[in-house]
Short mmCIF file of C-alpha atoms in Angstrom, two decimals:
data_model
loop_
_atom_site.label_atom_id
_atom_site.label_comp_id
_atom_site.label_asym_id
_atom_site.label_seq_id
_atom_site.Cartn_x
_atom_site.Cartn_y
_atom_site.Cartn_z
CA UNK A 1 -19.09 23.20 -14.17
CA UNK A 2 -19.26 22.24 -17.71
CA UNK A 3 -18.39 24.58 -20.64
CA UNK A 4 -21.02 25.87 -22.70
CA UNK A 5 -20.02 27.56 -26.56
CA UNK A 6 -21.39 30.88 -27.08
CA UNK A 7 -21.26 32.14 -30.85
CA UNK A 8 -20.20 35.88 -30.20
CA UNK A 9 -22.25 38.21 -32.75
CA UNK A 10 -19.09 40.07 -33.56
CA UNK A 11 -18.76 42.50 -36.52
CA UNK A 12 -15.65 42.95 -37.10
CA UNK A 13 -15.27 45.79 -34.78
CA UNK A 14 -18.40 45.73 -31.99
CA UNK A 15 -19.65 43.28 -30.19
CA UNK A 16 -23.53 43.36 -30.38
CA UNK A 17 -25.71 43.23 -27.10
CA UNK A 18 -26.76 39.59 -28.13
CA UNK A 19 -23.12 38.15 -27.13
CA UNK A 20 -23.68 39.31 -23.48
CA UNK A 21 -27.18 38.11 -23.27
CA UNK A 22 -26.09 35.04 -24.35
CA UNK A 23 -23.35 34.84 -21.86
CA UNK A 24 -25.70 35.76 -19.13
CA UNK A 25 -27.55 32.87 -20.09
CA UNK A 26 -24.25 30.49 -20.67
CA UNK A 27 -22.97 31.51 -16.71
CA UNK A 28 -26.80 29.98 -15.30
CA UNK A 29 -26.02 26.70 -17.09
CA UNK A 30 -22.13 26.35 -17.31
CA UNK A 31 -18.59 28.22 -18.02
CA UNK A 32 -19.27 30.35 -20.92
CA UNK A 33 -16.47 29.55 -23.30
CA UNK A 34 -16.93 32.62 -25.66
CA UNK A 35 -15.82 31.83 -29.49
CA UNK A 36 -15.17 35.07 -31.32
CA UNK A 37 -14.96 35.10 -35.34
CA UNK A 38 -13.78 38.08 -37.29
CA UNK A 39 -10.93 40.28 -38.24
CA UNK A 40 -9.13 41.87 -34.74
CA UNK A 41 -10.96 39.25 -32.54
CA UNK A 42 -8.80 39.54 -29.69
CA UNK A 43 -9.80 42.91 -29.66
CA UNK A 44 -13.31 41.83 -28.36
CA UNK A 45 -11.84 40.08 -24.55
CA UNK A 46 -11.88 43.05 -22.48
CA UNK A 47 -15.89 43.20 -23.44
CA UNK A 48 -16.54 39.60 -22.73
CA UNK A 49 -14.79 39.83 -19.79
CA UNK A 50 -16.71 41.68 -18.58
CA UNK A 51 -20.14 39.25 -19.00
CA UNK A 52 -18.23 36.26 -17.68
CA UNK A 53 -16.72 34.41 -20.40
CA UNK A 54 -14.10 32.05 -18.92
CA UNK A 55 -12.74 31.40 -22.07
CA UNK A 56 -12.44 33.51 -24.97
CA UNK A 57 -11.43 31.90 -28.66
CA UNK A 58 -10.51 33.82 -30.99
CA UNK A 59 -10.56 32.93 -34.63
CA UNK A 60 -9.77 34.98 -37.55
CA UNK A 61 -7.66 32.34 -39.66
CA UNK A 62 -8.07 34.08 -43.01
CA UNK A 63 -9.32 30.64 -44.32
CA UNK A 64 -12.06 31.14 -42.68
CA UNK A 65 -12.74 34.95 -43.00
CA UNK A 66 -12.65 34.90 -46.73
CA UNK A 67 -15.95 32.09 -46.69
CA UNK A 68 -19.46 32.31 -45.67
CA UNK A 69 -20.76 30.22 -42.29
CA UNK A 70 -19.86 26.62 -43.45
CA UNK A 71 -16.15 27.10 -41.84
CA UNK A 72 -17.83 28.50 -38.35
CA UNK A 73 -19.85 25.21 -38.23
CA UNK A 74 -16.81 23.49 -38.74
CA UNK A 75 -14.78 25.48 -36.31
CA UNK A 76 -17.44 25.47 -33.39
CA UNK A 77 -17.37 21.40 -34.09
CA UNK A 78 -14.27 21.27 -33.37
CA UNK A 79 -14.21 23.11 -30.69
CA UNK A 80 -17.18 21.17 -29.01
CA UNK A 81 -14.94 18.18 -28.86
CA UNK A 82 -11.88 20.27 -27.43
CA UNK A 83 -13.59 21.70 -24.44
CA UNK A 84 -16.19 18.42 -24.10
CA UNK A 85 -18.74 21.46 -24.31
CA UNK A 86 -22.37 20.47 -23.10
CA UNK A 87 -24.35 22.63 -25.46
CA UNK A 88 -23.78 25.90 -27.87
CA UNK A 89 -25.69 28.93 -28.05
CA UNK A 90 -25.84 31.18 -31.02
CA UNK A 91 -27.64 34.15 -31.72
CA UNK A 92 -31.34 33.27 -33.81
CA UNK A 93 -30.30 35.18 -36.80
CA UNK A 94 -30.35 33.80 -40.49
CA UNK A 95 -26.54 33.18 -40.31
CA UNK A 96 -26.76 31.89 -36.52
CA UNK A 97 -29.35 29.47 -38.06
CA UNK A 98 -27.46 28.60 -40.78
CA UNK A 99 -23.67 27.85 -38.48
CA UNK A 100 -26.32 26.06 -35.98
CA UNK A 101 -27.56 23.51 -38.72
CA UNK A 102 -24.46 22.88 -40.44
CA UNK A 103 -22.98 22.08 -36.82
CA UNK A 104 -25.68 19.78 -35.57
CA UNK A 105 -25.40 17.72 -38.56
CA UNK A 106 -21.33 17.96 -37.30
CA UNK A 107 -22.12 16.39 -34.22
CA UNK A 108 -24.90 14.54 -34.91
CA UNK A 109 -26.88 16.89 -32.58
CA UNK A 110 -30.35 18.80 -32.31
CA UNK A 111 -31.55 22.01 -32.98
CA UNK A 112 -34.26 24.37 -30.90
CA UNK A 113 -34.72 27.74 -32.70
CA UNK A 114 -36.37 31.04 -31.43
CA UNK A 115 -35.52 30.08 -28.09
CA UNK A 116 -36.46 33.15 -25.72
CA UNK A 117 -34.47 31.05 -22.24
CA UNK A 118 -32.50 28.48 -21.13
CA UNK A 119 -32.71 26.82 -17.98
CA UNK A 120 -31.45 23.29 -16.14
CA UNK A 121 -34.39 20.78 -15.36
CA UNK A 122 -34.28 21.21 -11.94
CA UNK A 123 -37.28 19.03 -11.55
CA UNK A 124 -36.44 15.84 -13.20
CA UNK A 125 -32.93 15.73 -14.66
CA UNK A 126 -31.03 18.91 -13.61
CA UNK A 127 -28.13 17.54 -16.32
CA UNK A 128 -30.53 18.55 -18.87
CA UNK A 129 -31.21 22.03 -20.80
CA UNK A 130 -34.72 22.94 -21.51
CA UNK A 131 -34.87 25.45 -23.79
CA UNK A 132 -38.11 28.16 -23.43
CA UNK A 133 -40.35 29.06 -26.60
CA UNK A 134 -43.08 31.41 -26.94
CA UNK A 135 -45.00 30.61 -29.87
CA UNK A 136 -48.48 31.42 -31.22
CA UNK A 137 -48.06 35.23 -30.74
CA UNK A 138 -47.03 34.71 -27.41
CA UNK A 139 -50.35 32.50 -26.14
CA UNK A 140 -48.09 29.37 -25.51
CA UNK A 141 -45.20 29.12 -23.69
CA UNK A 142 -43.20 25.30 -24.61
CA UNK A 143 -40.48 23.68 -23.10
CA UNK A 144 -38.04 21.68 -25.32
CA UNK A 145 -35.44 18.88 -25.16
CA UNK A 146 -32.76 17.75 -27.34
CA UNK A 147 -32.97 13.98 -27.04
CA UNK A 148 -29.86 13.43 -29.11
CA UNK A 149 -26.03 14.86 -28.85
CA UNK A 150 -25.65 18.48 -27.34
CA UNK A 151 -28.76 20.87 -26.89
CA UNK A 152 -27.62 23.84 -30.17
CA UNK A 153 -29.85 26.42 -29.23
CA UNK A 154 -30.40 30.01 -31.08
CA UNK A 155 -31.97 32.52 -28.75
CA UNK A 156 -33.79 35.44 -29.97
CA UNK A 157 -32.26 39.23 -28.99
CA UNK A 158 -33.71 41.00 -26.51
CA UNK A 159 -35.23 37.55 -25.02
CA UNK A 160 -33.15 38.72 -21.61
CA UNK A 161 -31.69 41.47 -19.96
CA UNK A 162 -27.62 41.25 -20.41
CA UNK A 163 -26.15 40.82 -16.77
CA UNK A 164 -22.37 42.59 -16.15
CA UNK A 165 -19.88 39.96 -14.32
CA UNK A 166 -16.88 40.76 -12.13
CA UNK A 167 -14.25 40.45 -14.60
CA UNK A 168 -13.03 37.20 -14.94
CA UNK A 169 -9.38 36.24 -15.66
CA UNK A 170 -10.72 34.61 -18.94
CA UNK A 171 -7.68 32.37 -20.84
CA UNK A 172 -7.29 34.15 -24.59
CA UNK A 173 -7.14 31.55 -27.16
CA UNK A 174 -6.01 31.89 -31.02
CA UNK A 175 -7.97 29.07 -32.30
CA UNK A 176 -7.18 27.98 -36.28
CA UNK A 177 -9.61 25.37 -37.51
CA UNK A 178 -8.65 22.42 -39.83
CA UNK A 179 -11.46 23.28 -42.94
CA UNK A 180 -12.01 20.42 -45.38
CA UNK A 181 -13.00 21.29 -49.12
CA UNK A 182 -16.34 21.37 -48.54
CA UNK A 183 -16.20 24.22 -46.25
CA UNK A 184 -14.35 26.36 -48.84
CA UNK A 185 -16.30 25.64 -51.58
CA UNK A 186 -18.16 28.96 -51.49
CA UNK A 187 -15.75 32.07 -51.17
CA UNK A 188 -16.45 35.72 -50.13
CA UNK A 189 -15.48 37.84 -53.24
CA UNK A 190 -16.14 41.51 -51.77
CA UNK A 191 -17.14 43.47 -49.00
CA UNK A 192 -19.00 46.77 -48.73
CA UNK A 193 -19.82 48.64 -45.45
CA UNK A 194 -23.40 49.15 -45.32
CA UNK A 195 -24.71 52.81 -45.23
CA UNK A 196 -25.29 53.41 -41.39
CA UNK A 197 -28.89 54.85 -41.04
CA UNK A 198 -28.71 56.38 -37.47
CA UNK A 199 -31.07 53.89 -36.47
CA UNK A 200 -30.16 50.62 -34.40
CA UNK A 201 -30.21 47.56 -36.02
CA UNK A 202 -33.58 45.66 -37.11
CA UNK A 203 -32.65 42.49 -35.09
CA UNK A 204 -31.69 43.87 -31.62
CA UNK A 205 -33.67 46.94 -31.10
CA UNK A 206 -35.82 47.52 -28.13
CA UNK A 207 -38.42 49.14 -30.35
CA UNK A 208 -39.44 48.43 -33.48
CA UNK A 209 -41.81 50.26 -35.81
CA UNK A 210 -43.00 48.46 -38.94
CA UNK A 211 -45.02 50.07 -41.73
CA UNK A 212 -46.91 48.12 -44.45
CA UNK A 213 -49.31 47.85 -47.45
CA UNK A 214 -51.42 51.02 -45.42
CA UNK A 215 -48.27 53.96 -45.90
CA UNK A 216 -48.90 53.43 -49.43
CA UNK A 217 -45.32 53.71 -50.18
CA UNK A 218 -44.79 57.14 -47.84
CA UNK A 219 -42.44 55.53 -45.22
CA UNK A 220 -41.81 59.26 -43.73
CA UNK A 221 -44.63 59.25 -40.64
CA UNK A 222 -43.40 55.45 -39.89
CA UNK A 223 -39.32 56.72 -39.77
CA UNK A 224 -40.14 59.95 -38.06
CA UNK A 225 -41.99 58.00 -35.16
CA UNK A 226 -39.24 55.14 -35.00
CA UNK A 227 -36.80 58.29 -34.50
CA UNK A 228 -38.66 59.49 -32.21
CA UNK A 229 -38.80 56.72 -29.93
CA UNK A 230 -35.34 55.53 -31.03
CA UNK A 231 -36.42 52.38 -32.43
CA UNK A 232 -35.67 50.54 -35.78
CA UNK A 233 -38.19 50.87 -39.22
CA UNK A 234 -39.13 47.46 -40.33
CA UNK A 235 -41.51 46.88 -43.15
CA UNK A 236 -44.07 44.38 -44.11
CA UNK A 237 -43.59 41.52 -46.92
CA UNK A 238 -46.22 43.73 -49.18
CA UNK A 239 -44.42 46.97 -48.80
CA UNK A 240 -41.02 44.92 -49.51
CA UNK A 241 -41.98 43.71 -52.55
CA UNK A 242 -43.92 46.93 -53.21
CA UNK A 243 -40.53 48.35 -53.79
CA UNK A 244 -41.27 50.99 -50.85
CA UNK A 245 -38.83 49.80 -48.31
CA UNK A 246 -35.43 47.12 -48.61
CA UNK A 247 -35.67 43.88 -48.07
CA UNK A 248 -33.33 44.10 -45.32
CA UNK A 249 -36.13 46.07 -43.08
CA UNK A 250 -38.73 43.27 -43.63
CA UNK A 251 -39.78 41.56 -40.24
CA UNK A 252 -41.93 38.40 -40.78
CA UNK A 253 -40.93 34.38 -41.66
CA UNK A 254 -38.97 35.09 -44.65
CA UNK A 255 -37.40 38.38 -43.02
CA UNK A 256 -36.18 38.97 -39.97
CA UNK A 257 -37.52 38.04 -36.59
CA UNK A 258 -37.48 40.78 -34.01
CA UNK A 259 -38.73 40.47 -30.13
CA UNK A 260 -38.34 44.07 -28.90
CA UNK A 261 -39.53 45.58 -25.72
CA UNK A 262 -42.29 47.67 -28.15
CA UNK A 263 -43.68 46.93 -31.45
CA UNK A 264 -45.70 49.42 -33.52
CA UNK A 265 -47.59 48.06 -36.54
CA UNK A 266 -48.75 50.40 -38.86
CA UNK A 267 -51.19 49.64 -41.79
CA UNK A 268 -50.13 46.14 -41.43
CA UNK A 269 -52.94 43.59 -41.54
CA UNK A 270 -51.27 41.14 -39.25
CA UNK A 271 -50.99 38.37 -42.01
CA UNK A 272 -49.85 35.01 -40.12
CA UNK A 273 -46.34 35.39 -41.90
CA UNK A 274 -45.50 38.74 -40.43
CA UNK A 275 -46.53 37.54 -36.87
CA UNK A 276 -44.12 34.91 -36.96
CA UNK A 277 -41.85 37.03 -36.78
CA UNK A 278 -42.88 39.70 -34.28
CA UNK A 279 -45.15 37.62 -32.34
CA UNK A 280 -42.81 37.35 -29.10
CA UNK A 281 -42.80 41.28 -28.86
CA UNK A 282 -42.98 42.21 -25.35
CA UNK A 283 -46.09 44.97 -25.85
CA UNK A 284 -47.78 45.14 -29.19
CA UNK A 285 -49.42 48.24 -30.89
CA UNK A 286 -51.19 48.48 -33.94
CA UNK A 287 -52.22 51.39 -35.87
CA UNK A 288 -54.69 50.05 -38.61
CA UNK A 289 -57.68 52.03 -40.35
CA UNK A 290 -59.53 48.13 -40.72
CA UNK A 291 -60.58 47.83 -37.14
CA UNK A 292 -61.42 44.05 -38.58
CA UNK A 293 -57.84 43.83 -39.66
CA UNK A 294 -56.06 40.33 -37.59
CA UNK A 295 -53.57 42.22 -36.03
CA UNK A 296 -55.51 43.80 -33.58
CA UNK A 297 -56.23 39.76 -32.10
CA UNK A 298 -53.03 39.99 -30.64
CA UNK A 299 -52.21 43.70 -29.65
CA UNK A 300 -51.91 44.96 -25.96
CA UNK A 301 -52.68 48.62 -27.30
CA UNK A 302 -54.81 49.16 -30.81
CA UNK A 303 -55.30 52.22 -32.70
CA UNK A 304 -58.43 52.02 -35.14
CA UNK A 305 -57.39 55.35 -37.38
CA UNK A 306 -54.95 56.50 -40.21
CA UNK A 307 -51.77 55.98 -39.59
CA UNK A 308 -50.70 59.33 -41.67
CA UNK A 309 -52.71 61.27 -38.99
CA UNK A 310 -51.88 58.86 -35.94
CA UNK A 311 -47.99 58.92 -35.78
CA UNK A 312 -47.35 62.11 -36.38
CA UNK A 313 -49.59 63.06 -33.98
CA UNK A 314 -47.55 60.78 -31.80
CA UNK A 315 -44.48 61.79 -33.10
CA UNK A 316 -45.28 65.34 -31.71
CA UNK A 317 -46.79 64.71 -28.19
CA UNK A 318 -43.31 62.55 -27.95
CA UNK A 319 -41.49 65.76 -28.79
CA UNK A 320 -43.48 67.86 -26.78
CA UNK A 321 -43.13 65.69 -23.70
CA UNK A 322 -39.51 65.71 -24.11
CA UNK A 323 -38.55 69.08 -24.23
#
């Protein structure tokens, strides 16, 4: 079979769920050929391993550590002529965006985004990758082709379910890039951990609970509910720049893109911009006192009522059904 990249999302110290369900994905088309960046990466192989990775590079050439995503781009290119690799997959985050652009310009290649599956066309021209979208909150389902270079496709998390492998006696390779100028041109200066909220992270949780312009700044029934559940707070573009939550909790086109098992809107309109980004949610449920409001057009559950008398009502039964 033919080796396909896979962009491990590696912190440093954990490998996040999204580098085995791209793997899974990687062992139905190819030989996953996993490419690990960050301090310690060797210390990530036994996990991989374990999802099938025949090949796991390691780089964490302090060139490359001590810059933002241009050198990645540069290393995966590389590394796409090495192994004659016949596409890359990367996680669809804002960086996994960014290394996936830089590189296709590389390699002269294309790009699908948001991609929820990868499969051969079994049809027509099984030596081709067609990459699955769901777009329009989930009312179309497309099929894309790159028609130029290697298919560089960014999968959403939680688009499938990560599949263990028998370990595999995957080769370890320390991999050091060659960086030209332009890759160093913009350098990391410092580092700070961020403050760990209990919660798991916006991008990859199975359940997400958003608030918006409707808490009118009180956050506390949205968070309560979300901890309940043990799902992730996201927030709105209005309560963002409101001031009532960070910017780093905002799910919509200029945020981040979720696509959870569950997502709970409360007092959030449903503005086009924020269903960009949620709109390939497995089960949808809005809370919203405007039973006109356009997020109810696209929910599987709705809730016409105030959200500060909804979810903590919910929040309780939760409890109660628990104990």
């Amino acid at each position: 079979m033919s080796a396909v990249l896979v962009l491990v999302d590696y912190d440093g110290s954990t490998v996040r769920k999204a580098a085995f369900e791209l793997l899974t994905l990687a062992r139905r088309i190819g030989d996953p050929v996993a490419v690990v960046v960050g301090p310690d990466a060797a210390s990530a192989a036994d996990a991989l391993r374990g999802h099938g990775a025949t090949t796991i590079v390691t780089v964490d050439d302090a060139a490359v550590l001590d810059h933002l995503v241009a050198p990645v781009a540069e290393a995966l290119a590389q590394l796409v002529a090495r192994y004659s690799a016949v596409a890359v997959l990367v996680p669809s985050s804002s960086s996994g965006k960014e290394v996936a652009g830089r590189l296709a310009i590389k390699i002269s290649s294309g790009v699908v985004t948001d991609a929820v599956d990868v499969e051969r066309d079994e049809t027509e021209n099984p030596a081709q990758l067609v990459a699955i979208k769901s777009v329009f909150a989930g009312s179309f389902t497309t099929r894309c082709v790159v028609s130029h270079g290697i298919p560089i496709i960014c999968v959403k998390p939680n688009s499938v379910a990560p599949e263990p492998a028998a370990d595999t006696e995957a080769t370890v390779v320390a991999f050091v890039p060659e960086l030209s100028d332009l890759a160093r041109a913009a350098r990391i200066t410092a580092r700070a951990p961020r403050q760990a909220s209990g919660r798991p992270d916006l991008g990859e949780a199975a359940i997400v609970v958003s608030g918006g312009r409707g808490t009118n700044g009180d956050f506390a029934p949205v968070e309560s509910f979300a901890d309940a559940l043990g799902g992730a707070v996201g927030a709105s573009r209005a309560a963002v720049d409101a001031g009532w939550y960070p910017h780093a909790n905002q799910v919509g086109q200029t945020g981040t893109t979720v696509s959870p098992q569950l997502y709970v809107a409360a007092g959030i309109s449903g503005a086009i911009q924020h269903r960009a980004g949620m709109q390939t949610s497995k089960t949808v449920v809005a809370v919203n006192k405007d039973a006109e409001a356009p997020i109810f057009e696209m929910v599987d559950f709705g809730v016409v009522g105030d959200l500060a008398t909804v979810l903590p009502a919910a929040t309780d039964e939760i409890a109660k059904r628990r104990t």
